[in-house]
Tab-separated table of C-alpha atoms in Angstrom:
chain	number	residue	atom	x	y	z
A	295	VAL	CA	0.000	0.000	0.000
A	296	GLY	CA	1.508	3.323	-1.035
A	297	GLU	CA	1.808	6.247	1.334
A	298	SER	CA	-0.739	9.031	0.937
A	299	LYS	CA	0.642	12.294	-0.387
A	300	PRO	CA	0.462	15.392	1.819
A	301	LEU	CA	-2.216	17.907	0.884
A	302	LEU	CA	-0.403	21.172	0.157
A	303	LEU	CA	-2.403	24.392	0.263
A	304	SER	CA	0.059	25.907	-2.176
A	305	SER	CA	-0.955	23.302	-4.766
A	306	THR	CA	-4.595	24.453	-4.792
A	307	ARG	CA	-5.583	25.429	-8.304
A	308	PRO	CA	-7.084	28.903	-8.878
A	309	PHE	CA	-10.872	28.935	-8.641
A	310	LEU	CA	-13.730	31.377	-9.029
A	311	TRP	CA	-15.426	32.709	-5.900
A	312	SER	CA	-18.500	34.959	-5.850
A	313	ARG	CA	-19.128	35.157	-2.097
A	314	ASP	CA	-17.399	37.132	0.651
A	315	THR	CA	-13.621	37.337	0.881
A	316	ALA	CA	-11.170	38.483	3.534
A	317	SER	CA	-7.870	40.138	2.654
A	318	VAL	CA	-5.109	38.855	4.966
A	319	GLN	CA	-1.333	38.625	5.292
A	320	LYS	CA	-0.678	35.360	7.167
A	321	SER	CA	-1.846	32.979	4.472
A	322	VAL	CA	-0.828	31.425	1.195
A	323	PHE	CA	-4.169	32.799	-0.047
A	324	THR	CA	-4.150	36.606	0.097
A	325	LEU	CA	-7.925	36.514	-0.328
A	326	GLN	CA	-9.749	34.065	1.902
A	327	PRO	CA	-12.919	32.572	0.342
A	328	CYS	CA	-15.515	32.969	3.102
A	329	ASP	CA	-19.058	31.611	3.285
A	330	SER	CA	-20.325	34.061	5.912
A	331	GLY	CA	-19.656	37.289	7.731
A	332	LEU	CA	-18.571	35.221	10.729
A	333	GLU	CA	-15.813	33.605	8.663
A	334	VAL	CA	-14.673	37.016	7.389
A	335	ARG	CA	-14.441	38.274	10.950
A	336	PHE	CA	-12.662	35.141	12.130
A	337	ALA	CA	-10.087	35.413	9.336
A	338	GLY	CA	-9.374	38.980	10.430
A	339	PHE	CA	-8.986	37.805	14.014
A	340	LEU	CA	-6.480	35.108	13.019
A	341	ASP	CA	-4.507	37.592	10.943
A	342	ARG	CA	-3.906	39.858	13.956
A	343	CYS	CA	-3.180	37.129	16.526
A	344	GLY	CA	0.438	37.254	17.635
A	345	ASP	CA	0.615	33.495	18.187
A	346	VAL	CA	-0.724	32.590	14.721
A	347	ALA	CA	2.048	31.913	12.204
A	348	ALA	CA	-0.192	31.041	9.248
A	349	PHE	CA	-3.736	29.983	8.437
A	350	ALA	CA	-6.113	29.344	5.562
A	351	LYS	CA	-9.825	29.162	4.948
A	352	LEU	CA	-10.562	25.679	3.645
A	353	ALA	CA	-12.814	26.122	0.649
A	354	ARG	CA	-14.025	22.904	-0.942
A	355	GLU	CA	-11.570	23.472	-3.770
A	356	VAL	CA	-8.773	22.722	-1.283
A	357	ARG	CA	-10.146	19.145	-1.220
A	358	PHE	CA	-9.853	18.592	2.525
A	359	SER	CA	-12.837	16.711	3.932
A	360	LEU	CA	-13.663	14.153	6.619
A	361	GLU	CA	-16.072	11.263	6.259
A	362	TYR	CA	-18.551	10.839	9.097
A	363	ARG	CA	-21.848	9.172	9.914
A	364	ALA	CA	-24.609	11.762	9.717
A	365	GLU	CA	-28.089	11.705	11.236
A	366	GLY	CA	-29.790	8.460	10.258
A	367	GLY	CA	-26.500	6.645	9.723
A	368	ARG	CA	-25.815	7.870	6.200
A	369	LEU	CA	-22.231	8.523	5.096
A	370	ALA	CA	-21.494	12.222	4.614
A	371	TYR	CA	-18.550	14.563	4.155
A	372	TYR	CA	-17.574	17.305	6.561
A	373	TYR	CA	-15.565	20.322	5.379
A	374	PRO	CA	-13.971	22.179	8.325
A	375	ASP	CA	-13.597	25.938	7.961
A	376	PHE	CA	-9.992	26.806	8.825
A	377	VAL	CA	-6.569	25.317	9.343
A	378	VAL	CA	-4.225	27.239	11.659
A	379	ARG	CA	-0.519	26.912	12.453
A	380	LEU	CA	0.636	28.501	15.694
A	381	THR	CA	4.070	29.961	16.346
A	382	SER	CA	4.574	27.093	18.822
A	383	GLY	CA	4.391	24.616	15.927
A	384	GLU	CA	0.983	23.267	16.933
A	385	HIS	CA	-1.790	23.011	14.349
A	386	LEU	CA	-5.539	23.419	14.648
A	387	VAL	CA	-8.523	22.529	12.533
A	388	VAL	CA	-11.195	25.092	13.374
A	389	GLU	CA	-14.919	25.114	12.734
A	390	THR	CA	-16.819	28.381	13.110
A	391	LYS	CA	-20.458	27.721	13.845
A	392	GLY	CA	-23.493	29.962	13.661
A	393	LEU	CA	-26.575	27.788	14.019
A	394	ALA	CA	-25.971	24.271	15.321
A	395	ASP	CA	-27.663	21.324	13.625
A	396	LEU	CA	-28.150	17.684	14.596
A	397	ASP	CA	-24.866	16.654	12.977
A	398	VAL	CA	-22.651	19.055	14.948
A	399	PRO	CA	-21.771	16.533	17.711
A	400	ARG	CA	-20.923	13.911	15.073
A	401	LYS	CA	-18.729	16.360	13.171
A	402	ASP	CA	-17.006	17.396	16.395
A	403	GLU	CA	-16.307	13.783	17.284
A	404	ARG	CA	-14.982	12.976	13.817
A	405	ALA	CA	-12.714	16.037	13.650
A	406	THR	CA	-11.385	15.383	17.152
A	407	ARG	CA	-10.570	11.799	16.180
A	408	TRP	CA	-8.857	13.022	13.012
A	409	ALA	CA	-6.704	15.447	15.040
A	410	VAL	CA	-5.595	12.628	17.350
A	411	ASP	CA	-4.756	10.365	14.401
A	412	ALA	CA	-2.927	13.176	12.591
A	413	SER	CA	-0.850	13.914	15.699
A	414	ILE	CA	0.163	10.265	16.042
A	415	THR	CA	0.931	9.837	12.347
A	416	SER	CA	2.812	13.087	11.763
A	417	GLY	CA	4.455	13.649	15.134
A	418	VAL	CA	3.050	17.195	15.039
A	419	ARG	CA	0.436	18.275	17.581
A	420	TRP	CA	-2.976	18.712	15.946
A	421	TRP	CA	-6.203	19.563	17.709
A	422	TYR	CA	-9.743	20.498	16.795
A	423	LEU	CA	-11.679	23.527	17.991
A	424	ARG	CA	-15.281	24.551	17.371
A	425	VAL	CA	-15.896	28.274	17.783
A	426	ASP	CA	-19.535	29.256	18.264
A	427	GLU	CA	-20.601	32.610	16.868
A	428	GLU	CA	-22.230	34.263	19.887
A	429	PRO	CA	-19.355	34.050	22.405
A	430	PHE	CA	-16.793	34.821	19.697
A	431	VAL	CA	-18.584	37.990	18.577
A	432	GLU	CA	-19.057	39.064	22.196
A	433	GLN	CA	-15.398	38.572	23.150
A	434	VAL	CA	-13.408	39.124	19.938
A	435	ALA	CA	-12.616	42.766	20.713
A	436	ARG	CA	-10.659	41.824	23.842
A	437	LEU	CA	-9.012	38.673	22.470
A	438	ARG	CA	-5.375	39.080	21.457
A	439	SER	CA	-4.306	35.509	20.738
A	440	MET	CA	-5.519	32.158	19.521
A	441	ARG	CA	-4.562	30.716	22.891
A	442	GLY	CA	-6.898	33.197	24.542
A	443	LEU	CA	-9.723	32.021	22.297
A	444	VAL	CA	-8.954	28.377	23.058
A	445	ASP	CA	-9.075	29.101	26.793
A	446	LEU	CA	-12.392	30.924	26.361
A	447	VAL	CA	-13.957	28.062	24.399
A	448	TYR	CA	-12.793	25.456	26.914
A	449	GLU	CA	-14.123	27.486	29.840
A	450	LEU	CA	-17.516	27.861	28.153
A	451	ARG	CA	-17.591	24.112	27.471
A	452	ARG	CA	-16.782	23.451	31.132
A	453	GLN	CA	-19.585	25.726	32.303
A	454	GLU	CA	-21.999	24.086	29.870
A	455	TYR	CA	-21.043	20.657	31.192
A	456	LEU	CA	-21.545	21.738	34.801
A	457	ARG	CA	-24.980	23.156	33.985
A	458	SER	CA	-26.008	19.904	32.320
A	459	THR	CA	-24.744	17.726	35.185
A	460	PRO	CA	-27.418	16.937	37.811
A	461	GLN	CA	-26.555	18.476	41.154
A	462	PRO	CA	-26.705	16.276	44.256
A	463	ARG	CA	-29.880	16.733	46.288
A	464	SER	CA	-29.310	18.696	49.471
A	465	ARG	CA	-30.336	16.766	52.577
A	466	SER	CA	-32.170	18.157	55.572
A	467	ARG	CA	-30.713	18.250	59.078
A	468	GLU	CA	-33.026	15.430	60.157
A	469	GLU	CA	-31.909	13.218	57.267
A	470	ILE	CA	-28.277	13.757	58.216
A	471	LEU	CA	-28.941	12.950	61.872
A	472	THR	CA	-30.887	9.831	60.909
A	473	ASN	CA	-27.985	8.639	58.771
A	474	MET	CA	-25.591	9.297	61.626
A	475	ASP	CA	-27.801	7.205	63.913
A	476	ILE	CA	-27.546	4.355	61.423
A	477	ILE	CA	-23.769	4.746	61.207
A	478	SER	CA	-23.562	4.822	65.005
A	479	ARG	CA	-25.351	1.492	65.303
A	480	ARG	CA	-23.082	-0.025	62.681
A	481	MET	CA	-19.939	1.287	64.380
A	482	GLU	CA	-20.755	0.013	67.885
A	483	GLY	CA	-17.673	-1.487	69.450
A	484	VAL	CA	-15.184	0.404	67.273
A	485	GLU	CA	-12.587	2.006	69.542
A	486	GLY	CA	-11.658	5.679	69.234
A	487	LEU	CA	-14.876	6.706	67.456
A	488	ASP	CA	-17.602	8.425	69.498
A	489	VAL	CA	-20.338	8.958	66.925
A	490	ASP	CA	-22.983	9.240	69.667
A	491	ALA	CA	-21.241	12.280	71.129
A	492	GLU	CA	-21.220	13.965	67.710
A	493	ILE	CA	-24.921	13.224	67.218
A	494	ARG	CA	-25.743	14.711	70.640
A	495	ARG	CA	-23.721	17.803	69.803
A	496	LEU	CA	-25.577	18.293	66.536
A	497	ARG	CA	-28.973	17.780	68.135
A	498	GLU	CA	-28.209	20.341	70.851
A	499	ASP	CA	-26.708	22.916	68.476
A	500	PRO	CA	-29.559	25.035	67.010
A	501	ARG	CA	-27.291	26.314	64.215
A	502	GLY	CA	-27.041	22.826	62.684
């Protein structure tokens, strides 16, 4: 089996583009072919980030796509929006997202898996990042680096996870005392542990 050839952005053939474009400096493409105003704004952000060495908007003509299982199990192709190389040597595949659809989690999973495989195969650190429109637009004015954006996205994901995680039910004072009674009966005869004294203290303390 022959080795697959690397996909070079510089080998992309010229193509016509009638939608939005972004004029940038840190790319092999001086005009970035953008599908939305969000992508135009994101390209401008990347161009001014001090820790971004180079980037490119991945139009379909670049021929970079990922196979994945879409809703209903059908085979589909996913075309991520940007590829970014940081000054640290790390690489990112970035998806900018306005409205989320049912396939977003599947695309995220597939792109994350691709980044892991690419890191192992190439020896270069690759990772995947999805950037949602609302927090990006709200925070872009104060962001000065790609690392700052990564930290923001991860913090928002963490907060989202915590909100979706059921919180433990708070127990009343009486429930706690009842449980301590049960523990006391189970621990009878154990030296050095006076659970009864602790229960009496709690019962007599009006503050709980």
